[in-house]
PDB file of C-alpha atoms in Angstrom:
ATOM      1  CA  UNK A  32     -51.404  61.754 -58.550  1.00  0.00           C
ATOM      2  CA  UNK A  33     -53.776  64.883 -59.000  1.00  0.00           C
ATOM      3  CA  UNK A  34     -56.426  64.372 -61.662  1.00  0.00           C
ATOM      4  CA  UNK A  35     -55.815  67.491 -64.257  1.00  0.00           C
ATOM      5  CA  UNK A  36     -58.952  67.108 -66.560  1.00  0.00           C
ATOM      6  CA  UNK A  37     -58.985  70.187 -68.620  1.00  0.00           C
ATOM      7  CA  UNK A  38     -57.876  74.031 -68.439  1.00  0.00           C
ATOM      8  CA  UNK A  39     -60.759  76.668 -67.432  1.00  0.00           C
ATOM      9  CA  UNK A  40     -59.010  79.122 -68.450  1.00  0.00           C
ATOM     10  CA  UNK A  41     -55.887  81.422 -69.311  1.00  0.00           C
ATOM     11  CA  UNK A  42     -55.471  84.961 -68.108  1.00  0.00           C
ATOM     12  CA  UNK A  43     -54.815  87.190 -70.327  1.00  0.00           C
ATOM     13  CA  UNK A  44     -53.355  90.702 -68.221  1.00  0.00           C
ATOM     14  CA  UNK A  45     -54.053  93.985 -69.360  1.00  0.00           C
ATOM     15  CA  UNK A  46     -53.844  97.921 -68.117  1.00  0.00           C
ATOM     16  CA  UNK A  47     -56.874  98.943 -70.370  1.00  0.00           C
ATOM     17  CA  UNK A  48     -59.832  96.724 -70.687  1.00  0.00           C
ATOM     18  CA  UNK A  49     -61.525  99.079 -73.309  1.00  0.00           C
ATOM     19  CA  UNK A  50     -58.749  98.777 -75.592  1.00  0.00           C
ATOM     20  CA  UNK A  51     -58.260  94.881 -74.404  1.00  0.00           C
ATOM     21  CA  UNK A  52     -61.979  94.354 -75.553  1.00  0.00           C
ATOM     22  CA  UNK A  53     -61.660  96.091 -79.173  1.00  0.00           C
ATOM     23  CA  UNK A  54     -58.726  93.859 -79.565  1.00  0.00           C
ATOM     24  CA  UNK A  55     -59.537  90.675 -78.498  1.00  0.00           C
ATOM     25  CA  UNK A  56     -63.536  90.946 -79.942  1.00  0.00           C
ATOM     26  CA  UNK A  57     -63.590  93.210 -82.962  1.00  0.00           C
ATOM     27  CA  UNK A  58     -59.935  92.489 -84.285  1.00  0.00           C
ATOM     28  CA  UNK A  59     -59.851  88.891 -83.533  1.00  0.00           C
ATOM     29  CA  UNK A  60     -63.729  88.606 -83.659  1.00  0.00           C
ATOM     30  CA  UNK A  61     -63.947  86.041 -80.269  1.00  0.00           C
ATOM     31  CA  UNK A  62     -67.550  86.095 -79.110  1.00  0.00           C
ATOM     32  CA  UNK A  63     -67.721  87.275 -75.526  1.00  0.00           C
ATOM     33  CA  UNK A  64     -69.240  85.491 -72.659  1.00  0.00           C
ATOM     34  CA  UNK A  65     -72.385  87.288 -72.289  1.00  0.00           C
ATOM     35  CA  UNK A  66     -73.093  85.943 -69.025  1.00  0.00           C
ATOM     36  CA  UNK A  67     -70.779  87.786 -66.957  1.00  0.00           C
ATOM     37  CA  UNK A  68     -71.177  91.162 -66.240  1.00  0.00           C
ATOM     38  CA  UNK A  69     -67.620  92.252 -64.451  1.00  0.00           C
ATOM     39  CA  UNK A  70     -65.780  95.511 -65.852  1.00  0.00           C
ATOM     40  CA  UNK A  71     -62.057  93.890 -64.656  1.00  0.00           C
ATOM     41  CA  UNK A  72     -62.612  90.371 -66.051  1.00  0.00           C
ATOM     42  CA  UNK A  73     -63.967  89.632 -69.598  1.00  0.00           C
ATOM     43  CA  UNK A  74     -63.942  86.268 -70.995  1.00  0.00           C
ATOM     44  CA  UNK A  75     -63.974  85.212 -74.115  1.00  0.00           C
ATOM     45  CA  UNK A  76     -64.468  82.004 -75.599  1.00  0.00           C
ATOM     46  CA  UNK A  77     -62.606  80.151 -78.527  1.00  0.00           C
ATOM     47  CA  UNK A  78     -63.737  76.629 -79.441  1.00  0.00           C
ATOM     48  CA  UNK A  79     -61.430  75.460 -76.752  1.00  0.00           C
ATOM     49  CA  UNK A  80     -59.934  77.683 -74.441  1.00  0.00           C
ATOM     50  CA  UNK A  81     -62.049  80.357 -72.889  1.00  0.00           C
ATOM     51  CA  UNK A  82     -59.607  83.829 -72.419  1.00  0.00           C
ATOM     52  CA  UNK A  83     -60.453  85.640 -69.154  1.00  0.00           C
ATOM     53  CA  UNK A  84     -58.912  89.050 -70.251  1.00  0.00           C
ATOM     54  CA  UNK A  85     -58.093  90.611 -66.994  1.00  0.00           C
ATOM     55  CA  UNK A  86     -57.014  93.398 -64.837  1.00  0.00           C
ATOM     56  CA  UNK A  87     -54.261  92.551 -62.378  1.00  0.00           C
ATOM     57  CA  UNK A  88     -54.273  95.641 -60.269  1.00  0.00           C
ATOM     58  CA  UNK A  89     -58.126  94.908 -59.689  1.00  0.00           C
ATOM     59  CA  UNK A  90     -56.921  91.017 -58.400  1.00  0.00           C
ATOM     60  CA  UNK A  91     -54.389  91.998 -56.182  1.00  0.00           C
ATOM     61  CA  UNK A  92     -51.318  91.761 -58.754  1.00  0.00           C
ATOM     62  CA  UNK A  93     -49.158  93.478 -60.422  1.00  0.00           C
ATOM     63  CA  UNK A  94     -49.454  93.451 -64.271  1.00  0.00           C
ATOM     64  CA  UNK A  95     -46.687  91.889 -66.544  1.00  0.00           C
ATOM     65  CA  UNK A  96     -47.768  91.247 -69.989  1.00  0.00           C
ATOM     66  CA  UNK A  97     -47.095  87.775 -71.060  1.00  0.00           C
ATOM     67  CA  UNK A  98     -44.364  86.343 -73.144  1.00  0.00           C
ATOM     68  CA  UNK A  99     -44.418  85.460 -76.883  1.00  0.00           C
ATOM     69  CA  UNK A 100     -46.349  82.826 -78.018  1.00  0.00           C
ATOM     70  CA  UNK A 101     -48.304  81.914 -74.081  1.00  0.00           C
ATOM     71  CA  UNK A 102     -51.339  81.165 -76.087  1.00  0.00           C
ATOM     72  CA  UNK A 103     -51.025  80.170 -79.817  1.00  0.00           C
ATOM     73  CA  UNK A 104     -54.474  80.869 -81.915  1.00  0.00           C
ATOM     74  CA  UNK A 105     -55.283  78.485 -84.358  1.00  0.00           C
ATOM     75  CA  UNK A 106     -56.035  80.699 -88.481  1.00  0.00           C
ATOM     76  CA  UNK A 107     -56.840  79.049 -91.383  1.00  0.00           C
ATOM     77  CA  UNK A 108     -54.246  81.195 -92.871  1.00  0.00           C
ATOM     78  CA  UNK A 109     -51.334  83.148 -91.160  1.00  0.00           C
ATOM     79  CA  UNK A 110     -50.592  85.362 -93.917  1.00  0.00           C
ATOM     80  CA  UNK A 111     -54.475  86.463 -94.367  1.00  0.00           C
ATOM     81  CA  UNK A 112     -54.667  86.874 -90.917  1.00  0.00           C
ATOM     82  CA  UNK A 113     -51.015  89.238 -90.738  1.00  0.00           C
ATOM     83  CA  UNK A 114     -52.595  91.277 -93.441  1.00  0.00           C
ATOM     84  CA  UNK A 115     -55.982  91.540 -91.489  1.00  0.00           C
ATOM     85  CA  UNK A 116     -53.697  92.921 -87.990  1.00  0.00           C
ATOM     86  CA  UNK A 117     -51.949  95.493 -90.477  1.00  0.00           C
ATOM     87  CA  UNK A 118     -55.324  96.643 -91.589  1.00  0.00           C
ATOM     88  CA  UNK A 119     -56.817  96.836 -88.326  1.00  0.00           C
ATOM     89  CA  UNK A 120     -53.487  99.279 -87.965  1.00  0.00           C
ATOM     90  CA  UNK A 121     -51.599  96.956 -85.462  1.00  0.00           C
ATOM     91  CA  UNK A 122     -48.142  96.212 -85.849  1.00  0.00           C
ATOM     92  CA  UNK A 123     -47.520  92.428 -86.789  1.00  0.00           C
ATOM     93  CA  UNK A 124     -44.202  90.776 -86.847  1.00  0.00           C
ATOM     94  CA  UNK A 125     -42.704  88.858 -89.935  1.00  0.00           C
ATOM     95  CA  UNK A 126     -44.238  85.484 -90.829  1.00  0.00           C
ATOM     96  CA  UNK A 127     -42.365  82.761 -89.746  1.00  0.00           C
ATOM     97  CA  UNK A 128     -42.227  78.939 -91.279  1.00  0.00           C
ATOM     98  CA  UNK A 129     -40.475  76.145 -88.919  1.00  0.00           C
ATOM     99  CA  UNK A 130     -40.568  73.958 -92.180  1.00  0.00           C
ATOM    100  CA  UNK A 131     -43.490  72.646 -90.473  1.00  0.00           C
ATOM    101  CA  UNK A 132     -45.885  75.266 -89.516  1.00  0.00           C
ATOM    102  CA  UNK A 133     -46.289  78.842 -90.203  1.00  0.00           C
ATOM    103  CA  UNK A 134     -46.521  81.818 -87.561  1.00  0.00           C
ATOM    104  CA  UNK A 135     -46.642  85.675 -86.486  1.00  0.00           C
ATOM    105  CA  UNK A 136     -46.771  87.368 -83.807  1.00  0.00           C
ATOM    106  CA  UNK A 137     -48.916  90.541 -82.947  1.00  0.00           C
ATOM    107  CA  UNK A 138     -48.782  92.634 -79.655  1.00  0.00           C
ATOM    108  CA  UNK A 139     -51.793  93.402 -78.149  1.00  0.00           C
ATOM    109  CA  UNK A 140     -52.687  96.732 -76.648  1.00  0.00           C
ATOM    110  CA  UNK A 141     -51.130  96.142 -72.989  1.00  0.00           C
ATOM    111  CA  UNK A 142     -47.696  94.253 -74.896  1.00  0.00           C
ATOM    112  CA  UNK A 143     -48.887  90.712 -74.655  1.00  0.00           C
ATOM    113  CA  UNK A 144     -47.693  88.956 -77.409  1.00  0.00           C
ATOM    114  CA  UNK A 145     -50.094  86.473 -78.767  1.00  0.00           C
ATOM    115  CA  UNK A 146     -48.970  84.037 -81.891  1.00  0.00           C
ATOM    116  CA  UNK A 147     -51.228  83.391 -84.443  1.00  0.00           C
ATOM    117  CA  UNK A 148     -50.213  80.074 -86.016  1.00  0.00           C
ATOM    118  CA  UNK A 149     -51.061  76.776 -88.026  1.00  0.00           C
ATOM    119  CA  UNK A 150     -49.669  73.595 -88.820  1.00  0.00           C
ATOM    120  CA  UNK A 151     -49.796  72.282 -91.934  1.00  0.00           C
ATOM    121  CA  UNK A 152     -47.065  69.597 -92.049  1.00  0.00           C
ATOM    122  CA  UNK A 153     -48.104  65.966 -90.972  1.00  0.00           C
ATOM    123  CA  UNK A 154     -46.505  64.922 -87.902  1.00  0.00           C
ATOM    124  CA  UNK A 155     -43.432  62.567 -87.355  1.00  0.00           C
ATOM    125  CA  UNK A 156     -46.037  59.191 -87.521  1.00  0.00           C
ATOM    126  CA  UNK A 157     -47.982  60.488 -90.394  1.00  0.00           C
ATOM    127  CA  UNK A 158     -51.172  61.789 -88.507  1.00  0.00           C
ATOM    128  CA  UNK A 159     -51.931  64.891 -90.349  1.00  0.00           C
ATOM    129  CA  UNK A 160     -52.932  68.088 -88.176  1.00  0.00           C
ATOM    130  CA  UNK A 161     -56.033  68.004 -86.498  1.00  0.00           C
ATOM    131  CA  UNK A 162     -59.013  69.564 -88.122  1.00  0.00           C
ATOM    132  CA  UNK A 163     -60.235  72.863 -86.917  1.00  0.00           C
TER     133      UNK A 163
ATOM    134  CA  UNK B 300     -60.269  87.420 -88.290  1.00  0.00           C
ATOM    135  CA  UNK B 301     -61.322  84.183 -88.113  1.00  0.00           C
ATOM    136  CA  UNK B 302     -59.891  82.171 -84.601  1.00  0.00           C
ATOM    137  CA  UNK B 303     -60.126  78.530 -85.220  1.00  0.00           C
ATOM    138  CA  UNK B 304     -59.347  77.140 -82.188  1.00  0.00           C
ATOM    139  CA  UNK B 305     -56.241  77.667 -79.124  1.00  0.00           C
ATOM    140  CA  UNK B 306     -53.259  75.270 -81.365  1.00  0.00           C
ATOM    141  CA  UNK B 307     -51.030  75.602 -77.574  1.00  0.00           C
ATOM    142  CA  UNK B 308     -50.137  77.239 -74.704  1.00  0.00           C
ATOM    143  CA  UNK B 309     -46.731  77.841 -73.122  1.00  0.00           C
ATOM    144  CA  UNK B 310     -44.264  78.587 -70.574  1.00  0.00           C
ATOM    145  CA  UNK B 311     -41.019  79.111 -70.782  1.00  0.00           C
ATOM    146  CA  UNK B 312     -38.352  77.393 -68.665  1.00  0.00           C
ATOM    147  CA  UNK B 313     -34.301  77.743 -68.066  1.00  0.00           C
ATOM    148  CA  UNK B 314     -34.045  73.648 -66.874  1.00  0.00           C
ATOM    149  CA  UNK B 315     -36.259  71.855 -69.223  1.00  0.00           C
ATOM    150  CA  UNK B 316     -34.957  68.179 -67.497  1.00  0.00           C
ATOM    151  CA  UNK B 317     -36.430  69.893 -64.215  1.00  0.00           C
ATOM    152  CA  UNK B 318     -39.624  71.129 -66.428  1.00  0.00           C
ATOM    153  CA  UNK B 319     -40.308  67.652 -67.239  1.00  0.00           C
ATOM    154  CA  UNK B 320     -40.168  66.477 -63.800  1.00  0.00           C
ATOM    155  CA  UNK B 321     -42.691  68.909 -62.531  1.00  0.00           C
ATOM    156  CA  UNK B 322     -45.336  68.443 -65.455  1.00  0.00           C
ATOM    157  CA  UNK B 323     -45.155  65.032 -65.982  1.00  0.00           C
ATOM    158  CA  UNK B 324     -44.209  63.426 -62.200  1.00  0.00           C
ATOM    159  CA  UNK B 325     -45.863  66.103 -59.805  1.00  0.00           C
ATOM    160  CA  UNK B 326     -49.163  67.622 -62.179  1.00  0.00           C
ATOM    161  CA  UNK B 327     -49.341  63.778 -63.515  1.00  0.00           C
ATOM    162  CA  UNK B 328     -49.431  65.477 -67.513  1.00  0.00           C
ATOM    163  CA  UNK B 329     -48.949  62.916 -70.238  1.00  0.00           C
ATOM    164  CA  UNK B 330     -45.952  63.782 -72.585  1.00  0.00           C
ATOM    165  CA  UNK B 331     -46.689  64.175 -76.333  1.00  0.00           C
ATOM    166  CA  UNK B 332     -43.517  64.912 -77.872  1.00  0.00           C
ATOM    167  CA  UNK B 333     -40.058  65.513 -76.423  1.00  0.00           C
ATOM    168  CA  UNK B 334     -37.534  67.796 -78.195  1.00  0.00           C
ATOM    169  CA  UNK B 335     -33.975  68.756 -77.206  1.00  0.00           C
ATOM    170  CA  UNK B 336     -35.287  72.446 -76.422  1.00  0.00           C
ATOM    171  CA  UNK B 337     -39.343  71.743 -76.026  1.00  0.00           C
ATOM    172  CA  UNK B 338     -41.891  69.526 -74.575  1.00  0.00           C
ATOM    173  CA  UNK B 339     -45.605  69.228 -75.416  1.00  0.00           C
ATOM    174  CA  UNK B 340     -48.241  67.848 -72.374  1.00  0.00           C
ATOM    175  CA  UNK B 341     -51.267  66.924 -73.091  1.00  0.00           C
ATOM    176  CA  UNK B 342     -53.614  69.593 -70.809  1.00  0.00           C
ATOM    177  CA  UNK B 343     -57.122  68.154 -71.425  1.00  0.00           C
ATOM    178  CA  UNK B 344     -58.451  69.845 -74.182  1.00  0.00           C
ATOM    179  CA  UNK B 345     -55.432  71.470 -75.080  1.00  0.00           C
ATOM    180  CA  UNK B 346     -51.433  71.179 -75.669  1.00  0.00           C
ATOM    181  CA  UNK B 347     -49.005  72.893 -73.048  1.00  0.00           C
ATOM    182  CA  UNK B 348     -45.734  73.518 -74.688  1.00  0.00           C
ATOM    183  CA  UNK B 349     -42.956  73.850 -72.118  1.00  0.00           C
ATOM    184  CA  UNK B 350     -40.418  76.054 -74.199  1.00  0.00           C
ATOM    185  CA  UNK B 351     -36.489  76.862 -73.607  1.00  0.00           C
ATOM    186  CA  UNK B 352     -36.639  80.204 -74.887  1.00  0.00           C
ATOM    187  CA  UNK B 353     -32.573  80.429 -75.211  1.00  0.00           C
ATOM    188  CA  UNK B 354     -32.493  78.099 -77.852  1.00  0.00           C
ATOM    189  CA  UNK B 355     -33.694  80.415 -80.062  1.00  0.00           C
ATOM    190  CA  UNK B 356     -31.677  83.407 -78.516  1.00  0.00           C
ATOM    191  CA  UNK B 357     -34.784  84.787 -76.659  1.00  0.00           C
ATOM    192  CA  UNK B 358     -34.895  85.881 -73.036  1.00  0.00           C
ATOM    193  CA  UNK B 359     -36.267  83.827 -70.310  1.00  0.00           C
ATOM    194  CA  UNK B 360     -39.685  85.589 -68.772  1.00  0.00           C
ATOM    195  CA  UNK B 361     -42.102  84.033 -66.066  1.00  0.00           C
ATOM    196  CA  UNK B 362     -45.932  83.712 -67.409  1.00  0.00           C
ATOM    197  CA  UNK B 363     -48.003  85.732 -65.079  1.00  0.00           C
ATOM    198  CA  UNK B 364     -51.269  84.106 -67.487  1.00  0.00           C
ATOM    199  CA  UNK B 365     -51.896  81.786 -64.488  1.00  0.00           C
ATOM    200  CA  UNK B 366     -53.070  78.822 -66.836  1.00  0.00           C
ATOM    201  CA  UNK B 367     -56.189  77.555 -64.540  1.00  0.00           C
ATOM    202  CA  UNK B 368     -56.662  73.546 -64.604  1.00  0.00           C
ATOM    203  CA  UNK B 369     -59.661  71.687 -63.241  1.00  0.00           C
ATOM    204  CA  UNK B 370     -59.347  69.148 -61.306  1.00  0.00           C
ATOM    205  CA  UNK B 371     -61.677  67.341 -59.148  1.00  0.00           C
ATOM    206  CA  UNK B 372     -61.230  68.801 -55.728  1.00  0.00           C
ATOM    207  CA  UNK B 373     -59.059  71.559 -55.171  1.00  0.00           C
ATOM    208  CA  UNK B 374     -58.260  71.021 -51.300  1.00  0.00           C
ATOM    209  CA  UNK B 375     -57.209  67.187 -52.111  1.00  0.00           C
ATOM    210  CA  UNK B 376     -55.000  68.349 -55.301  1.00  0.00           C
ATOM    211  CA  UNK B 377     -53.244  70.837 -53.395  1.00  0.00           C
ATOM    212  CA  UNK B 378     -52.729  69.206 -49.954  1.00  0.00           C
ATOM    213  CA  UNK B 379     -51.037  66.147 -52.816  1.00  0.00           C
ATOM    214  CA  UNK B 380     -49.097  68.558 -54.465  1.00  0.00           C
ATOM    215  CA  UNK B 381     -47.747  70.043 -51.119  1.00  0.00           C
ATOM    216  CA  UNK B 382     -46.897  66.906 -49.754  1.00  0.00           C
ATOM    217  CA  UNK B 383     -44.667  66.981 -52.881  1.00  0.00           C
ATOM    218  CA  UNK B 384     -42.858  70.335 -51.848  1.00  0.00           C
ATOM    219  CA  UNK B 385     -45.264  72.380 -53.763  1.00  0.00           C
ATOM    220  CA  UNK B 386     -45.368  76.187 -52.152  1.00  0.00           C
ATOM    221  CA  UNK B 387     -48.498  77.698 -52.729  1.00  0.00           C
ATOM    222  CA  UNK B 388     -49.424  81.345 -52.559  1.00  0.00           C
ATOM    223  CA  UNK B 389     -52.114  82.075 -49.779  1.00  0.00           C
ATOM    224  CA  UNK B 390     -54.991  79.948 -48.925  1.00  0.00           C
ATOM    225  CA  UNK B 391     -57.585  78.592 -51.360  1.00  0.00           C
ATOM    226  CA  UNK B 392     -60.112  80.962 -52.277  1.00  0.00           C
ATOM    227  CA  UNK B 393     -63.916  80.456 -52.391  1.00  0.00           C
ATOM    228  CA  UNK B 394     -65.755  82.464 -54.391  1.00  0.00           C
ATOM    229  CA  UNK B 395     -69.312  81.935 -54.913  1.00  0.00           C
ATOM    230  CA  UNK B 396     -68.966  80.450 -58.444  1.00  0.00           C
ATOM    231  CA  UNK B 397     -65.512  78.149 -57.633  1.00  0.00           C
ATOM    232  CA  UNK B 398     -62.644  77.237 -55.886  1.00  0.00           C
ATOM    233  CA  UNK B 399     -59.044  78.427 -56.956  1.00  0.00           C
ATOM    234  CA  UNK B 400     -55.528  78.383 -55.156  1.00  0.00           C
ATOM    235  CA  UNK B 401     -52.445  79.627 -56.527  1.00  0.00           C
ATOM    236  CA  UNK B 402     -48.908  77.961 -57.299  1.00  0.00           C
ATOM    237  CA  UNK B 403     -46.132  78.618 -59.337  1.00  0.00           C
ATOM    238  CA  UNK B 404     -43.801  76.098 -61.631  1.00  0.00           C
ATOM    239  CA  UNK B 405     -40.109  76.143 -60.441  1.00  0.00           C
ATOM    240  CA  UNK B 406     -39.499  78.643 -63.489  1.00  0.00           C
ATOM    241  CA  UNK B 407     -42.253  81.020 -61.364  1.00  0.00           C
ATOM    242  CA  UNK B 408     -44.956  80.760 -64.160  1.00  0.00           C
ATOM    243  CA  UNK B 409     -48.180  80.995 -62.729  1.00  0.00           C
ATOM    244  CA  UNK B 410     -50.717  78.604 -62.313  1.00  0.00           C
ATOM    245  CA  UNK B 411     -53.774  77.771 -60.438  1.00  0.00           C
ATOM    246  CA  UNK B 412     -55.752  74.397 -59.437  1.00  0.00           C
ATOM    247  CA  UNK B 413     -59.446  75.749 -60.259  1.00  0.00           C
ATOM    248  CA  UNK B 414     -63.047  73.837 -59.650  1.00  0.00           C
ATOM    249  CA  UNK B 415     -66.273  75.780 -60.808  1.00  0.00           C
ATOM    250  CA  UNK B 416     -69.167  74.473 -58.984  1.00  0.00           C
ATOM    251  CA  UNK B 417     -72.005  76.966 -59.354  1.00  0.00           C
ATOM    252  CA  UNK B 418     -73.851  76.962 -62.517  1.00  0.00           C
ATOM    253  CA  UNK B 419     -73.255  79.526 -65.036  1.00  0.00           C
ATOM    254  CA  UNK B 420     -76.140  82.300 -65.946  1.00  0.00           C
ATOM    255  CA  UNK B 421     -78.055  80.291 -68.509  1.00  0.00           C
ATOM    256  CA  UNK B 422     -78.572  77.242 -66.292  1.00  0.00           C
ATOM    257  CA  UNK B 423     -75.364  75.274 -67.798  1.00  0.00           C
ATOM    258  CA  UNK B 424     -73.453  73.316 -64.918  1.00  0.00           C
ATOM    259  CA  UNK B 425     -69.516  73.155 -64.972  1.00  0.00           C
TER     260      UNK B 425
END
């Protein structure tokens, strides 16, 4: 059986890095890996995931934006963070609640829809949700 | 904004029974929760939800996000996950930072079995 230790990373596709780069660093304030220096592949990092934000046509692809909720970003509070996308003068969906954690979903500039979610409902054996 | 941390990732699949075979018998991922339309792997650091969108009324759509997972040796995990029937999409590719080769679930989302092995700018190793 192949060892899988950890992911590296998630692409994230996009036709415009400029506008990829307001998004994902000023709106959703990730810090940006200052160590590399490429124009068609920008990573940044959250405390777990790093997001290499990407241009397809530049890797020999052709770009698709990804479906709803391919990477799910952990807020300390969806509704705050809804209100903060409206502000920043994106359109966010409606707030969801599965009865045991509470979502929405926002479209970033090149149409990939990213969820921004948290739990807060213990799980089925009583562990409560992980800490940040 | 303040981003906390990545809660999942996900792919979306129209067989979930043959989902589960591929994640948990060929990649080897340890199952965290099984639902009638969802499963949750444990990806290292991270959860991978495996997701039957119609369930919900939503549209199946391959992930192009090409989740990259490190593993120890990129030739010997692919040449193990071929001799599974695992097609992969050209040869591997050595860059001068890592090694990467390219694969695709049977739903066609994208993946790739990934191995840094150059140090990063400040010194860091992988």
């Amino acid at each position: 059986m192949i060892e899988v230790e950890r992911v590296d990373y998630v692409r994230v596709p996009v036709d415009d890095i400029e506008a990829a780069k307001h998004f994902y660093g000023e709106v959703l304030g990730l810090p940006r890996n200052e160590h590399l220096d490429h124009e068609d592949w920008v990573e940044y990092e959250t405390p777990n995931v790093t997001l290499a934000v990407m241009t397809p046509e530049s890797h020999e692809y052709e770009f698709t934006p990804l479906p709803p909720a391919t990477i799910a970003l952990r807020v300390p509070d969806v509704a705050v963070a809804r209100e903060k996308l409206q502000a920043a003068g994106l359109e966010a969906g409606e707030t969801w609640d599965s009865g045991a954690c509470r979502g929405v979903g926002v479209t970033d500039p090149a149409g990939n829809r990213i969820l921004l979610h948290r739990r807060y409902a213990p799980y089925d054996d009583g562990t409560p949700p992980s800490p940040s | 904004m303040k981003v906390e941390k990545v809660d999942f990732v996900s792919v979306l699949t129209r067989d979930l029974a043959r989902a589960k075979r591929f994640y948990s018998e060929t990649l080897g991922l340890r199952i965290e929760s099984e639902g009638e339309s969802d499963l949750e792997f444990s990806l290292g650091q991270v959860t991978l939800d495996v997701f039957d969108p119609t369930s919900i009324g939503q549209e199946f759509e391959p992930s192009p996000a090409g989740i990259a997972v490190r593993v120890p040796d990129v030739a010997a995990a692919r040449a193990e996950l071929e001799a599974k029937g695992v097609e992969f999409e050209g040869e591997i590719v050595h860059t001068s930072v890592c090694d990467m080769t390219f694969f695709k679930d049977p739903d066609g989302n994208a993946l790739i079995l990934h191995r840094r092995h150059a140090p990063f700018a400040d010194g860091r190793m992988p």
